[in-house]
Amino acid sequence: QVQLVQSGAEVKKPGASVKVSCKASGFTFTGYYMHWVRQAPGQGLQWMGWIHPDSGDTKDALKFRGRVTMTRDTSISTAYMELSRLTSEDTAVYYCAKNVLPDSAAPGLDSWGQGTLVTVSS
Amino acid sequence: QSALTQPASVSGSPGQSITISCTGTNSDVGAYNYVSWYQQHPGKAPKLMIYDVSNRPSGVSNRFSGSKSGNTASLTISGLQAEDEADYYCSSYTTTTTPWVFGGGTKLTVL
């Protein structure tokens, strides 16, 4: 079955960077866009960006441009999201998610990781 | 402020039907048939309920249906059940520099 397993919780100081991993199994990793979505405590969902694991092409939200880097390692079916210059407003649960249809960025996200809590505090 | 507008809350009694709206613009909801809906229970990851406006993924109850008219998409839940109580989010592909946006979310209370 499809599984996305994310790395564990992180505590970071303001100004630092965090890198979250998302290990995929149960599907062809290179065939599906992988998205990153975050959710601040008590808030809604916020789309951060996507990566196509086959080509490595990425697209990020304007809000995070210049601060977010999405990469992947196809040899271990793992996607990564690194966010730099952290502030307290980046405290959130970060999710990776897979698109429902192959080779399409748009339709919907049908499998989600368990989430990674990133806490930014001095 | 979210790009897509949803009501903050809706409620209904067991067995009833409710509809959650998701209003966007002709740059997102009105531009593509790429509206999706997610259910999220407290402390859990979101679950895809509808994609491409009206398609249900395998395993999602047919009590959940989606539609779109112009710049507004809707999620309808019929035969409301206690376990439907959750937060619901819409999302759309967009023509803008941020190609994906979510709505602010709607809290569904089953009375």
Coordinates of C-alpha atoms in Angstrom, one line a residue:
Chain A
Q1 CA 0.0 0.0 0.0
V2 CA 1.1 3.6 -0.5
Q3 CA 3.0 5.0 2.4
L4 CA 4.8 8.3 2.9
V5 CA 6.9 8.3 6.1
Q6 CA 8.3 11.6 7.2
S7 CA 11.2 12.4 9.5
G8 CA 10.7 13.3 13.1
A9 CA 9.9 16.5 14.9
E10 CA 12.5 19.3 14.9
V11 CA 13.2 22.3 17.2
K12 CA 15.1 25.1 15.5
K13 CA 16.3 28.6 16.5
P14 CA 15.3 31.6 14.5
G15 CA 17.5 32.1 11.5
A16 CA 18.3 28.4 11.2
S17 CA 17.2 26.0 8.4
V18 CA 15.3 22.8 8.6
K19 CA 15.2 19.8 6.2
V20 CA 12.3 17.4 6.3
S21 CA 12.4 14.1 4.5
C22 CA 9.5 12.0 3.1
K23 CA 10.2 8.4 2.2
A24 CA 7.8 6.9 -0.3
S25 CA 6.8 3.3 -0.9
G26 CA 4.0 1.3 -2.5
F27 CA 4.0 3.3 -5.8
T28 CA 6.3 4.4 -8.6
F29 CA 8.0 7.4 -6.9
T30 CA 9.2 8.9 -10.1
G31 CA 5.7 8.9 -11.6
Y32 CA 3.9 11.3 -9.3
Y33 CA 4.3 14.9 -8.3
M34 CA 5.1 15.3 -4.7
H35 CA 3.8 18.3 -2.8
W36 CA 4.6 20.0 0.4
V37 CA 1.9 21.6 2.6
R38 CA 2.1 23.1 6.0
Q39 CA -0.3 23.9 8.8
A40 CA 0.4 26.3 11.6
P41 CA -1.1 25.5 15.0
G42 CA -4.9 26.0 14.8
Q43 CA -4.6 27.3 11.2
G44 CA -5.5 26.1 7.8
L45 CA -3.5 24.4 5.1
Q46 CA -0.9 26.3 3.1
W47 CA 0.6 25.0 -0.1
M48 CA 4.4 25.4 -0.3
G49 CA 5.4 23.7 -3.5
W50 CA 5.9 20.6 -5.6
I51 CA 8.6 18.5 -7.1
H52 CA 8.4 16.0 -9.9
P53 CA 10.8 13.3 -8.8
D54 CA 11.7 12.1 -12.2
S55 CA 12.8 15.4 -13.7
G56 CA 13.6 17.2 -10.5
D57 CA 11.5 20.2 -11.7
T58 CA 10.0 22.2 -8.9
K59 CA 7.5 25.0 -8.4
D60 CA 7.1 26.9 -5.2
A61 CA 4.6 29.3 -3.7
L62 CA 5.5 33.0 -4.0
K63 CA 5.4 33.3 -0.2
F64 CA 8.3 30.9 0.1
R65 CA 10.3 31.8 -2.9
G66 CA 14.0 32.1 -2.1
R67 CA 13.6 30.2 1.2
V68 CA 12.3 26.8 0.2
T69 CA 14.3 24.1 -1.6
M70 CA 12.8 20.9 -2.7
T71 CA 14.9 18.0 -3.8
R72 CA 14.7 14.2 -4.1
D73 CA 16.8 11.1 -4.2
T74 CA 15.2 8.6 -6.5
S75 CA 17.6 5.8 -5.4
I76 CA 15.8 5.7 -2.1
S77 CA 12.4 7.1 -3.1
T78 CA 12.7 10.1 -0.8
A79 CA 11.7 13.7 -1.2
Y80 CA 13.2 16.5 0.8
M81 CA 12.0 20.0 1.7
E82 CA 14.4 22.5 3.2
L83 CA 13.2 25.8 4.6
S84 CA 15.8 28.5 5.5
R85 CA 15.8 31.7 7.6
L86 CA 13.3 30.3 10.0
T87 CA 11.1 32.6 12.1
S88 CA 8.5 31.8 14.8
E89 CA 5.9 32.1 12.1
D90 CA 7.3 29.0 10.5
T91 CA 6.3 26.9 13.5
A92 CA 3.9 24.3 11.9
V93 CA 3.3 20.8 10.9
Y94 CA 4.8 20.1 7.5
Y95 CA 3.3 17.4 5.3
C96 CA 4.4 15.8 2.1
A97 CA 1.7 14.5 -0.2
K98 CA 1.4 12.6 -3.5
N99 CA -0.8 13.6 -6.4
V100 CA -3.7 11.3 -7.2
L101 CA -2.9 10.9 -10.9
P102 CA 0.5 10.2 -12.5
D103 CA 2.4 12.9 -14.2
S104 CA -0.1 15.6 -13.2
A105 CA 0.5 18.4 -10.7
A106 CA -3.1 19.5 -10.5
P107 CA -5.9 17.1 -9.6
G108 CA -5.6 16.4 -5.9
L109 CA -3.4 14.9 -3.1
D110 CA -4.5 11.4 -2.2
S111 CA -1.7 10.2 0.1
W112 CA -0.2 12.2 2.9
G113 CA 2.7 11.7 5.2
Q114 CA 2.1 11.7 9.0
G115 CA 3.4 15.3 9.3
T116 CA 6.5 16.7 10.8
L117 CA 6.2 19.3 13.6
V118 CA 8.8 22.0 13.2
T119 CA 9.1 24.4 16.2
V120 CA 11.0 27.6 15.9
S121 CA 11.9 29.0 19.2
S122 CA 14.8 30.9 20.8
Chain B
Q1 CA -6.0 35.8 3.8
S2 CA -6.8 32.6 1.9
A3 CA -7.2 32.8 -1.9
L4 CA -10.4 30.7 -1.8
T5 CA -13.3 31.6 0.5
Q6 CA -15.1 29.1 2.6
P7 CA -17.7 29.5 5.4
A8 CA -16.0 29.2 8.8
S9 CA -18.6 26.7 10.0
V10 CA -21.6 24.7 8.9
S11 CA -23.7 22.3 10.9
G12 CA -26.3 19.7 10.4
S13 CA -28.2 16.9 12.1
P14 CA -27.5 13.2 11.4
G15 CA -29.2 12.1 8.2
Q16 CA -29.4 15.6 6.8
S17 CA -27.5 17.0 3.8
I18 CA -25.1 19.9 4.0
T19 CA -23.2 21.9 1.4
I20 CA -19.9 23.7 1.8
S21 CA -19.1 26.4 -0.7
C22 CA -15.7 27.4 -2.0
T23 CA -15.5 30.7 -3.8
G24 CA -12.6 31.7 -5.9
T25 CA -12.0 33.8 -9.1
N26 CA -11.6 33.2 -12.8
S27 CA -7.9 32.7 -12.1
D28 CA -8.5 29.5 -10.0
V29 CA -11.8 27.8 -9.5
G30 CA -13.3 29.3 -12.6
A31 CA -10.3 28.6 -14.8
Y32 CA -9.8 24.9 -14.3
N33 CA -11.7 21.8 -13.3
Y34 CA -9.0 21.1 -10.7
V35 CA -10.8 21.6 -7.5
S36 CA -10.2 19.1 -4.7
W37 CA -11.7 18.7 -1.2
Y38 CA -10.1 17.4 1.9
Q39 CA -11.4 16.2 5.2
Q40 CA -9.2 16.6 8.3
H41 CA -9.9 15.2 11.8
P42 CA -8.1 16.8 14.7
G43 CA -4.5 15.7 14.9
K44 CA -4.7 13.8 11.6
A45 CA -3.4 14.4 8.1
P46 CA -5.9 15.6 5.5
K47 CA -7.8 13.0 3.5
L48 CA -8.7 13.5 -0.2
M49 CA -12.5 13.3 -0.6
I50 CA -13.0 14.8 -4.1
Y51 CA -10.7 15.7 -7.0
D52 CA -11.2 17.2 -10.4
V53 CA -14.3 18.9 -9.1
S54 CA -16.5 15.8 -8.8
N55 CA -14.4 12.6 -8.8
R56 CA -14.2 10.4 -5.7
P57 CA -11.1 8.5 -5.0
S58 CA -11.5 4.8 -4.3
G59 CA -12.8 4.1 -0.9
V60 CA -14.5 7.4 -0.3
S61 CA -18.2 7.1 0.4
N62 CA -20.7 8.1 -2.3
R63 CA -22.3 10.4 0.3
F64 CA -19.7 12.9 -0.7
S65 CA -20.1 14.7 -4.0
G66 CA -18.6 17.8 -5.6
S67 CA -19.7 20.3 -8.2
K68 CA -18.8 23.7 -9.6
S69 CA -20.6 26.6 -11.1
G70 CA -18.6 29.5 -12.4
N71 CA -16.1 30.6 -9.7
T72 CA -17.8 28.6 -6.9
A73 CA -17.2 25.0 -6.1
S74 CA -19.3 23.0 -3.6
L75 CA -19.0 19.9 -1.5
T76 CA -22.2 18.2 -0.5
I77 CA -22.4 15.5 2.2
S78 CA -25.6 13.6 2.3
G79 CA -26.9 11.3 5.0
L80 CA -24.8 13.2 7.6
Q81 CA -23.0 10.9 10.1
A82 CA -21.3 11.7 13.4
E83 CA -17.9 10.7 11.9
D84 CA -18.3 13.4 9.2
E85 CA -17.6 16.0 11.9
A86 CA -14.2 17.5 10.8
D87 CA -12.6 20.4 9.1
Y88 CA -13.0 20.5 5.3
Y89 CA -10.7 22.3 2.9
C90 CA -11.1 23.1 -0.8
S91 CA -8.1 23.6 -3.1
S92 CA -7.7 24.7 -6.7
Y93 CA -5.0 24.9 -9.3
T94 CA -4.5 28.5 -10.4
T95 CA -3.1 30.5 -13.2
T96 CA -1.1 32.7 -10.9
T97 CA 2.5 32.5 -9.8
T98 CA 1.4 30.3 -6.9
P99 CA -0.2 27.5 -8.8
W100 CA -2.0 25.8 -5.9
V101 CA -4.2 27.4 -3.2
F102 CA -6.3 26.2 -0.4
G103 CA -9.4 27.7 1.2
G104 CA -9.5 28.8 4.8
G105 CA -11.3 25.7 5.9
T106 CA -14.8 24.9 7.2
K107 CA -15.6 23.3 10.5
L108 CA -18.5 20.9 10.1
T109 CA -20.4 20.1 13.3
V110 CA -22.9 17.2 13.4
L111 CA -25.5 18.2 15.9

